[in-house]
Amino acid sequence: MGASLPFAGIRVVDASQVLAAPYAAYQLALLGAEVIKVERPDSPDFVRNVGTDPSLNDQGMGTQFLTQNAGKRFLTLNLKDERGRAVLKELVRRSDVFLTNARPGAYERLGIGYADLAAINPGLIHCGISAFGARGPKREYTGYENVVQATSGYMSANGDQRTGPLRQGSPAIDYATGITAAFAIASALFDRHRTGEGTSIDVGMIDVAAILMACHVTSHLRDGFEPTPTGNTMALATTSTYPTRTGSIMLGACNKDQMTRLWTLLGHPELIKPDPFNSPTADFDREHATLSEIMLTRTAEEWEELLQRSHIPAARVRESLADALSDVQYAERGAFTPIAVPGIDGPIGVPLLGFMLDGAAALPNRPPLPAGSHSRDILRELNYSEDAITNLLDAGVTSVPPTAHHES
């Protein structure tokens, strides 16, 4: 990695909460941006109180908050108060990116929509994230991951014939939306470098859901194809899941060469198709029955090692997160890192970026902290006097945490 991170010198105002938008800001922070998270003094990001550890929830530092808020500074502002909006505008004047997931139209009604902020800072990159996007008849509809999964059709391809449409367990659309927004912001910053002009970005989670279903969407628009929930049995017998002597194995022999190597290794050359994609699902029943019998002769771990040695995609199905995360590949790549959070005892670890730069993982430069931890510092940087800061604190326009050691 070079002497500085890609977004060093870029300031991002993160006026968002929950997951998708804060995750976009988190990625920018890992890549060197100064990210200032703006929360309401009386009602900060509600996922501060959401997670698996009740003691952390009580401190406003729930695990669902810790996941995507390292590397940020924390300011509280009451944006329904004119004085709070004045602080925000002064902050935006000195920033490069403004990120929000307020319902479309909400900030416009307060006089801090894109047009208002662009008038203050013409070079501003404004990114609005919402469930259904800022354009269209559902622009003011609200929703989270589960609602978007239901609306977009994403659930229709999950589950099996017994369950019918099934919600995917991990919030993949949220995270994909965050990645999409971060990419859009990076693109807009690159364009501003050439033109000097800012722009407005509109990210809808429902659009991102369609991208995650791209192969199904394209097929449907061509010939009306409807995905059906098939669980762990896929269209090809050579890309399905099978019980083994111990555990299950997921096969992934998708192309002609992989299928040829698989059937040769297993001693069934008669099942090699000259052109498997002329009729890819032909002979499914015979192939599935053959594989079902053979896979029972070894453990899933033995099959994974044997098949991978022959360059045949396959993996033992990890049946717990603990099992999966103990994989040495994660440790070698630095996919997640432990962080020390003031006032919190015990282990805290968070995922990082999905890529490495010059062979190294980008680490957060500061831990997640309570709401308002940097309120005083940021207001001073905006040239507010100590008396003015005290007045804002007394009026509830801003706030600081009760313990001074959190301000850093």
Short mmCIF file of C-alpha atoms in Angstrom, two decimals:
data_model
loop_
_atom_site.label_atom_id
_atom_site.label_comp_id
_atom_site.label_asym_id
_atom_site.label_seq_id
_atom_site.Cartn_x
_atom_site.Cartn_y
_atom_site.Cartn_z
CA MET A 1 0.00 0.00 0.00
CA GLY A 2 1.25 3.48 -0.79
CA ALA A 3 2.24 6.15 1.71
CA SER A 4 -1.38 7.28 2.04
CA LEU A 5 -4.75 5.62 1.66
CA PRO A 6 -6.86 6.36 -1.46
CA PHE A 7 -9.34 8.70 0.27
CA ALA A 8 -6.91 10.50 2.58
CA GLY A 9 -7.95 14.17 2.74
CA ILE A 10 -11.59 13.45 1.86
CA ARG A 11 -14.21 14.39 4.47
CA VAL A 12 -17.51 12.52 4.58
CA VAL A 13 -20.55 13.63 6.58
CA ASP A 14 -22.42 10.43 7.45
CA ALA A 15 -25.94 11.49 8.48
CA SER A 16 -27.30 7.96 8.36
CA GLN A 17 -28.19 5.05 10.58
CA VAL A 18 -28.79 1.29 10.71
CA LEU A 19 -26.74 -0.65 8.13
CA ALA A 20 -26.51 0.06 4.38
CA ALA A 21 -25.51 3.74 4.44
CA PRO A 22 -23.28 3.51 7.54
CA TYR A 23 -21.56 0.55 5.89
CA ALA A 24 -20.84 2.67 2.80
CA ALA A 25 -19.26 5.33 5.03
CA TYR A 26 -17.33 2.64 6.92
CA GLN A 27 -15.68 1.47 3.71
CA LEU A 28 -14.64 5.03 2.88
CA ALA A 29 -13.22 5.41 6.40
CA LEU A 30 -11.17 2.22 6.03
CA LEU A 31 -9.76 3.70 2.83
CA GLY A 32 -8.60 6.86 4.57
CA ALA A 33 -11.55 9.28 4.52
CA GLU A 34 -12.37 11.36 7.58
CA VAL A 35 -15.93 10.30 8.35
CA ILE A 36 -18.07 12.32 10.75
CA LYS A 37 -21.18 10.46 11.84
CA VAL A 38 -24.08 12.80 12.70
CA GLU A 39 -26.75 11.48 15.09
CA ARG A 40 -29.69 12.96 16.95
CA PRO A 41 -28.83 13.90 20.55
CA ASP A 42 -32.07 12.43 21.90
CA SER A 43 -32.28 9.43 19.55
CA PRO A 44 -28.96 8.28 18.06
CA ASP A 45 -28.58 5.43 15.60
CA PHE A 46 -31.03 2.85 16.96
CA VAL A 47 -28.79 -0.13 16.19
CA ARG A 48 -26.59 1.14 19.02
CA ASN A 49 -29.04 -0.83 21.15
CA VAL A 50 -29.24 -3.90 18.91
CA GLY A 51 -27.00 -6.95 19.18
CA THR A 52 -26.36 -10.24 20.87
CA ASP A 53 -24.69 -8.85 24.02
CA PRO A 54 -27.23 -7.14 26.34
CA SER A 55 -24.48 -5.32 28.23
CA LEU A 56 -23.26 -3.68 25.02
CA ASN A 57 -26.82 -2.79 24.05
CA ASP A 58 -27.25 -1.04 27.40
CA GLN A 59 -24.15 1.05 26.66
CA GLY A 60 -25.43 2.03 23.21
CA MET A 61 -22.65 -0.01 21.64
CA GLY A 62 -24.52 -3.05 20.30
CA THR A 63 -22.72 -5.45 18.01
CA GLN A 64 -24.87 -4.40 15.04
CA PHE A 65 -23.57 -0.86 15.56
CA LEU A 66 -19.94 -1.86 16.09
CA THR A 67 -19.96 -3.79 12.80
CA GLN A 68 -19.84 -0.71 10.54
CA ASN A 69 -18.90 2.31 12.64
CA ALA A 70 -15.20 2.00 13.39
CA GLY A 71 -12.94 4.67 11.92
CA LYS A 72 -15.50 7.47 12.40
CA ARG A 73 -15.83 10.60 14.53
CA PHE A 74 -19.13 11.20 16.30
CA LEU A 75 -21.17 14.41 16.38
CA THR A 76 -24.73 14.91 17.58
CA LEU A 77 -27.06 17.51 16.06
CA ASN A 78 -30.77 18.19 16.33
CA LEU A 79 -31.51 18.92 12.68
CA LYS A 80 -35.06 20.00 13.50
CA ASP A 81 -33.52 22.98 15.27
CA GLU A 82 -32.31 25.86 13.09
CA ARG A 83 -29.07 26.02 15.09
CA GLY A 84 -28.39 22.35 14.41
CA ARG A 85 -28.96 22.86 10.69
CA ALA A 86 -26.58 25.84 10.77
CA VAL A 87 -23.84 23.60 12.20
CA LEU A 88 -24.54 20.97 9.56
CA LYS A 89 -24.34 23.51 6.76
CA GLU A 90 -21.03 24.83 8.02
CA LEU A 91 -19.73 21.28 8.21
CA VAL A 92 -20.95 20.51 4.68
CA ARG A 93 -19.23 23.67 3.42
CA ARG A 94 -15.93 22.09 4.48
CA SER A 95 -16.69 18.54 3.35
CA ASP A 96 -16.57 16.47 0.16
CA VAL A 97 -19.38 13.94 0.63
CA PHE A 98 -22.76 14.03 2.33
CA LEU A 99 -24.39 10.65 2.93
CA THR A 100 -27.94 10.13 4.18
CA ASN A 101 -30.63 7.48 4.32
CA ALA A 102 -33.41 9.82 5.43
CA ARG A 103 -36.70 9.18 3.67
CA PRO A 104 -36.66 11.01 0.30
CA GLY A 105 -38.08 14.49 0.76
CA ALA A 106 -37.52 14.66 4.52
CA TYR A 107 -34.34 16.77 4.41
CA GLU A 108 -35.72 18.91 1.58
CA ARG A 109 -38.56 19.93 3.88
CA LEU A 110 -35.96 21.00 6.46
CA GLY A 111 -34.02 23.07 3.95
CA ILE A 112 -31.02 20.73 3.88
CA GLY A 113 -31.76 18.73 0.73
CA TYR A 114 -29.31 18.33 -2.13
CA ALA A 115 -30.13 21.66 -3.78
CA ASP A 116 -29.71 23.51 -0.47
CA LEU A 117 -26.39 21.87 0.33
CA ALA A 118 -25.06 22.15 -3.24
CA ALA A 119 -25.72 25.90 -3.09
CA ILE A 120 -23.34 26.01 -0.13
CA ASN A 121 -20.77 23.64 -1.65
CA PRO A 122 -21.05 23.17 -5.45
CA GLY A 123 -18.41 20.43 -5.37
CA LEU A 124 -20.38 18.32 -2.91
CA ILE A 125 -21.03 14.65 -3.65
CA HIS A 126 -24.50 14.00 -2.20
CA CYS A 127 -25.54 10.36 -1.80
CA GLY A 128 -29.05 9.44 -0.71
CA ILE A 129 -29.84 5.81 0.09
CA SER A 130 -33.39 4.57 0.58
CA ALA A 131 -35.40 1.39 0.29
CA PHE A 132 -37.09 2.29 -3.01
CA GLY A 133 -35.01 5.19 -4.33
CA ALA A 134 -35.79 8.89 -4.61
CA ARG A 135 -37.68 8.57 -7.91
CA GLY A 136 -40.90 6.70 -8.59
CA PRO A 137 -44.31 6.26 -6.97
CA LYS A 138 -42.85 4.37 -3.98
CA ARG A 139 -40.17 6.96 -3.21
CA GLU A 140 -41.59 7.70 0.25
CA TYR A 141 -42.27 4.05 1.12
CA THR A 142 -40.17 2.85 4.00
CA GLY A 143 -38.52 -0.50 4.43
CA TYR A 144 -35.58 -2.52 5.66
CA GLU A 145 -33.78 -5.56 4.25
CA ASN A 146 -36.67 -7.97 4.88
CA VAL A 147 -39.22 -5.68 3.21
CA VAL A 148 -36.97 -5.19 0.17
CA GLN A 149 -36.37 -8.95 -0.09
CA ALA A 150 -40.14 -9.46 -0.14
CA THR A 151 -40.89 -6.66 -2.62
CA SER A 152 -38.08 -7.30 -5.09
CA GLY A 153 -38.74 -11.00 -5.63
CA TYR A 154 -35.42 -11.86 -4.00
CA MET A 155 -37.16 -14.33 -1.68
CA SER A 156 -38.72 -16.22 -4.58
CA ALA A 157 -35.49 -18.06 -5.41
CA ASN A 158 -34.63 -18.93 -1.80
CA GLY A 159 -35.90 -21.86 0.23
CA ASP A 160 -37.13 -25.14 -1.21
CA GLN A 161 -40.40 -26.71 -2.34
CA ARG A 162 -41.51 -27.22 1.27
CA THR A 163 -40.86 -23.67 2.45
CA GLY A 164 -41.75 -21.68 -0.63
CA PRO A 165 -40.18 -18.19 -0.84
CA LEU A 166 -37.78 -17.75 2.06
CA ARG A 167 -35.96 -14.76 3.52
CA GLN A 168 -32.19 -15.01 3.19
CA GLY A 169 -30.69 -15.01 6.67
CA SER A 170 -27.83 -12.56 6.19
CA PRO A 171 -28.67 -8.94 5.18
CA ALA A 172 -27.01 -9.29 1.78
CA ILE A 173 -29.00 -6.49 0.14
CA ASP A 174 -28.03 -4.05 2.89
CA TYR A 175 -24.34 -4.81 2.50
CA ALA A 176 -24.53 -4.85 -1.30
CA THR A 177 -26.27 -1.47 -1.14
CA GLY A 178 -23.44 -0.12 1.00
CA ILE A 179 -20.86 -1.43 -1.45
CA THR A 180 -22.83 0.03 -4.37
CA ALA A 181 -23.05 3.43 -2.68
CA ALA A 182 -19.33 3.45 -1.85
CA PHE A 183 -18.53 2.63 -5.49
CA ALA A 184 -20.88 5.38 -6.68
CA ILE A 185 -19.24 7.90 -4.34
CA ALA A 186 -15.76 6.85 -5.46
CA SER A 187 -16.86 7.28 -9.10
CA ALA A 188 -18.30 10.72 -8.37
CA LEU A 189 -15.12 11.81 -6.58
CA PHE A 190 -13.07 10.68 -9.57
CA ASP A 191 -15.33 12.64 -11.91
CA ARG A 192 -15.10 15.72 -9.66
CA HIS A 193 -11.31 15.49 -9.87
CA ARG A 194 -11.66 15.96 -13.63
CA THR A 195 -14.53 18.46 -13.76
CA GLY A 196 -14.57 20.17 -10.37
CA GLU A 197 -18.33 19.56 -10.17
CA GLY A 198 -20.30 17.73 -7.51
CA THR A 199 -23.27 15.50 -8.13
CA SER A 200 -26.30 13.82 -6.59
CA ILE A 201 -26.38 10.02 -6.23
CA ASP A 202 -29.65 8.14 -5.71
CA VAL A 203 -29.25 4.55 -4.46
CA GLY A 204 -32.33 2.36 -4.07
CA MET A 205 -32.07 -0.95 -2.24
CA ILE A 206 -34.68 -2.41 -4.57
CA ASP A 207 -32.41 -1.69 -7.55
CA VAL A 208 -29.51 -3.39 -5.81
CA ALA A 209 -31.73 -6.42 -5.16
CA ALA A 210 -32.37 -6.65 -8.92
CA ILE A 211 -28.62 -6.61 -9.53
CA LEU A 212 -28.16 -9.47 -7.06
CA MET A 213 -30.73 -11.41 -9.11
CA ALA A 214 -29.23 -10.33 -12.46
CA CYS A 215 -29.07 -13.78 -14.05
CA HIS A 216 -32.69 -14.49 -13.10
CA VAL A 217 -33.86 -11.05 -14.21
CA THR A 218 -32.24 -11.31 -17.64
CA SER A 219 -33.68 -14.78 -18.19
CA HIS A 220 -37.15 -13.64 -17.13
CA LEU A 221 -37.10 -10.60 -19.42
CA ARG A 222 -36.09 -12.83 -22.30
CA ASP A 223 -38.50 -15.72 -22.01
CA GLY A 224 -40.54 -15.36 -18.82
CA PHE A 225 -38.34 -17.69 -16.77
CA GLU A 226 -39.44 -17.93 -13.12
CA PRO A 227 -36.88 -19.09 -10.55
CA THR A 228 -38.19 -21.71 -8.18
CA PRO A 229 -36.84 -22.37 -4.69
CA THR A 230 -34.79 -25.56 -4.95
CA GLY A 231 -32.79 -25.39 -1.73
CA ASN A 232 -29.41 -27.12 -1.97
CA THR A 233 -30.24 -29.06 -5.13
CA MET A 234 -29.30 -27.04 -8.19
CA ALA A 235 -30.13 -27.52 -11.86
CA LEU A 236 -26.92 -29.51 -12.42
CA ALA A 237 -26.32 -32.65 -10.39
CA THR A 238 -22.62 -31.77 -10.38
CA THR A 239 -23.29 -28.46 -8.59
CA SER A 240 -25.49 -29.71 -5.76
CA THR A 241 -25.13 -30.70 -2.11
CA TYR A 242 -24.82 -34.31 -0.97
CA PRO A 243 -24.66 -36.09 2.40
CA THR A 244 -21.35 -37.81 3.08
CA ARG A 245 -20.16 -40.26 5.72
CA THR A 246 -19.78 -37.25 8.01
CA GLY A 247 -21.30 -33.89 7.07
CA SER A 248 -22.30 -32.63 3.63
CA ILE A 249 -20.34 -31.66 0.54
CA MET A 250 -21.21 -28.89 -1.93
CA LEU A 251 -20.04 -29.70 -5.46
CA GLY A 252 -19.38 -26.95 -7.97
CA ALA A 253 -18.34 -28.66 -11.21
CA CYS A 254 -19.89 -26.18 -13.63
CA ASN A 255 -17.93 -26.34 -16.87
CA LYS A 256 -17.03 -29.14 -19.27
CA ASP A 257 -13.47 -29.59 -18.01
CA GLN A 258 -14.53 -29.72 -14.35
CA MET A 259 -17.30 -32.22 -15.11
CA THR A 260 -14.87 -34.37 -17.08
CA ARG A 261 -12.35 -34.37 -14.23
CA LEU A 262 -15.10 -35.20 -11.72
CA TRP A 263 -16.52 -38.20 -13.58
CA THR A 264 -13.02 -39.45 -14.45
CA LEU A 265 -11.91 -39.24 -10.82
CA LEU A 266 -15.05 -41.04 -9.66
CA GLY A 267 -14.65 -43.82 -12.23
CA HIS A 268 -17.72 -43.01 -14.32
CA PRO A 269 -16.45 -41.86 -17.73
CA GLU A 270 -19.76 -42.94 -19.27
CA LEU A 271 -21.39 -39.90 -17.63
CA ILE A 272 -19.10 -37.43 -19.41
CA LYS A 273 -21.18 -35.42 -21.86
CA PRO A 274 -19.51 -34.42 -25.16
CA ASP A 275 -21.27 -31.07 -24.93
CA PRO A 276 -22.79 -30.62 -21.44
CA PHE A 277 -24.39 -27.28 -22.25
CA ASN A 278 -26.28 -28.53 -25.26
CA SER A 279 -28.60 -30.24 -22.75
CA PRO A 280 -27.15 -29.37 -19.32
CA THR A 281 -29.85 -31.01 -17.20
CA ALA A 282 -30.13 -34.20 -19.23
CA ASP A 283 -29.42 -37.32 -17.20
CA PHE A 284 -29.91 -35.40 -13.95
CA ASP A 285 -31.62 -38.28 -12.15
CA ARG A 286 -28.91 -40.79 -13.03
CA GLU A 287 -26.09 -38.38 -12.18
CA HIS A 288 -27.73 -37.37 -8.90
CA ALA A 289 -28.30 -40.99 -7.85
CA THR A 290 -24.70 -41.90 -8.70
CA LEU A 291 -23.25 -38.96 -6.80
CA SER A 292 -25.55 -39.56 -3.83
CA GLU A 293 -24.19 -43.10 -3.49
CA ILE A 294 -20.52 -42.26 -4.06
CA MET A 295 -20.40 -39.28 -1.72
CA LEU A 296 -21.41 -41.52 1.20
CA THR A 297 -18.11 -43.40 0.91
CA ARG A 298 -15.96 -40.62 2.43
CA THR A 299 -16.31 -37.75 4.87
CA ALA A 300 -17.03 -34.26 3.62
CA GLU A 301 -13.54 -33.16 4.71
CA GLU A 302 -11.93 -35.98 2.75
CA TRP A 303 -13.99 -35.19 -0.35
CA GLU A 304 -13.10 -31.48 -0.19
CA GLU A 305 -9.39 -32.25 -0.06
CA LEU A 306 -9.53 -34.92 -2.79
CA LEU A 307 -11.69 -32.93 -5.20
CA GLN A 308 -9.83 -29.66 -4.73
CA ARG A 309 -6.52 -31.45 -5.42
CA SER A 310 -8.00 -32.35 -8.81
CA HIS A 311 -9.13 -28.74 -9.38
CA ILE A 312 -12.79 -29.64 -8.98
CA PRO A 313 -14.72 -26.96 -7.03
CA ALA A 314 -16.08 -28.45 -3.82
CA ALA A 315 -16.42 -27.54 -0.16
CA ARG A 316 -17.47 -29.16 3.06
CA VAL A 317 -20.63 -27.40 4.20
CA ARG A 318 -19.72 -25.48 7.35
CA GLU A 319 -22.63 -25.93 9.73
CA SER A 320 -21.69 -23.16 12.16
CA LEU A 321 -20.20 -19.70 11.91
CA ALA A 322 -17.52 -20.67 14.43
CA ASP A 323 -16.42 -23.48 12.14
CA ALA A 324 -16.37 -21.22 9.10
CA LEU A 325 -14.51 -18.32 10.72
CA SER A 326 -11.81 -20.63 12.08
CA ASP A 327 -10.65 -21.27 8.51
CA VAL A 328 -6.95 -20.35 8.22
CA GLN A 329 -7.71 -18.57 4.95
CA TYR A 330 -9.56 -15.84 6.84
CA ALA A 331 -6.66 -15.38 9.24
CA GLU A 332 -4.10 -15.25 6.43
CA ARG A 333 -6.05 -12.60 4.53
CA GLY A 334 -6.95 -10.49 7.56
CA ALA A 335 -10.64 -10.47 6.68
CA PHE A 336 -11.60 -9.16 10.13
CA THR A 337 -9.71 -7.52 12.95
CA PRO A 338 -9.95 -7.21 16.73
CA ILE A 339 -10.53 -3.68 17.99
CA ALA A 340 -10.21 -2.16 21.45
CA VAL A 341 -13.19 -0.02 22.42
CA PRO A 342 -12.82 2.23 25.50
CA GLY A 343 -15.07 1.11 28.33
CA ILE A 344 -15.76 -2.32 26.83
CA ASP A 345 -14.10 -5.45 28.19
CA GLY A 346 -13.80 -8.65 26.24
CA PRO A 347 -13.26 -9.39 22.55
CA ILE A 348 -14.61 -7.17 19.79
CA GLY A 349 -13.91 -7.99 16.16
CA VAL A 350 -15.21 -6.45 12.94
CA PRO A 351 -15.06 -7.39 9.24
CA LEU A 352 -12.94 -5.22 6.96
CA LEU A 353 -13.00 -4.60 3.22
CA GLY A 354 -13.56 -7.42 0.74
CA PHE A 355 -10.17 -6.74 -0.87
CA MET A 356 -6.55 -6.02 -0.02
CA LEU A 357 -4.31 -3.18 -1.22
CA ASP A 358 -0.70 -4.07 -2.02
CA GLY A 359 -1.21 -7.32 -0.13
CA ALA A 360 -2.38 -5.65 3.08
CA ALA A 361 -5.74 -5.22 4.78
CA ALA A 362 -6.92 -1.65 5.50
CA LEU A 363 -7.56 -1.25 9.25
CA PRO A 364 -9.77 1.28 11.05
CA ASN A 365 -7.80 4.13 12.62
CA ARG A 366 -10.15 4.57 15.59
CA PRO A 367 -12.77 2.50 17.42
CA PRO A 368 -16.54 3.03 17.39
CA LEU A 369 -17.50 5.41 20.21
CA PRO A 370 -20.63 6.71 21.95
CA ALA A 371 -22.81 9.32 20.23
CA GLY A 372 -21.38 12.82 20.47
CA SER A 373 -17.87 11.70 21.44
CA HIS A 374 -16.31 14.32 19.17
CA SER A 375 -19.00 17.01 19.34
CA ARG A 376 -16.84 19.53 21.19
CA ASP A 377 -13.79 18.95 18.99
CA ILE A 378 -15.74 19.26 15.74
CA LEU A 379 -17.57 22.41 16.84
CA ARG A 380 -14.22 23.96 17.81
CA GLU A 381 -12.86 23.08 14.38
CA LEU A 382 -15.87 24.92 12.91
CA ASN A 383 -14.79 27.99 14.94
CA TYR A 384 -17.55 27.82 17.54
CA SER A 385 -16.52 29.50 20.78
CA GLU A 386 -16.65 27.69 24.11
CA ASP A 387 -19.65 29.84 25.13
CA ALA A 388 -21.45 28.99 21.89
CA ILE A 389 -20.76 25.29 22.38
CA THR A 390 -22.06 25.44 25.94
CA ASN A 391 -25.23 27.15 24.71
CA LEU A 392 -25.77 24.43 22.08
CA LEU A 393 -25.25 21.76 24.72
CA ASP A 394 -27.65 23.44 27.15
CA ALA A 395 -30.29 23.77 24.41
CA GLY A 396 -30.00 20.08 23.47
CA VAL A 397 -28.88 20.97 19.93
CA THR A 398 -25.78 18.84 20.46
CA SER A 399 -24.54 16.50 23.18
CA VAL A 400 -21.48 14.78 24.57
CA PRO A 401 -21.29 11.42 26.36
CA PRO A 402 -21.25 11.54 30.15
CA THR A 403 -17.74 10.09 30.43
CA ALA A 404 -15.02 12.43 29.23
CA HIS A 405 -12.60 9.66 28.26
CA HIS A 406 -14.74 8.91 25.19
CA GLU A 407 -13.80 12.23 23.59
CA SER A 408 -10.75 11.57 21.46
#
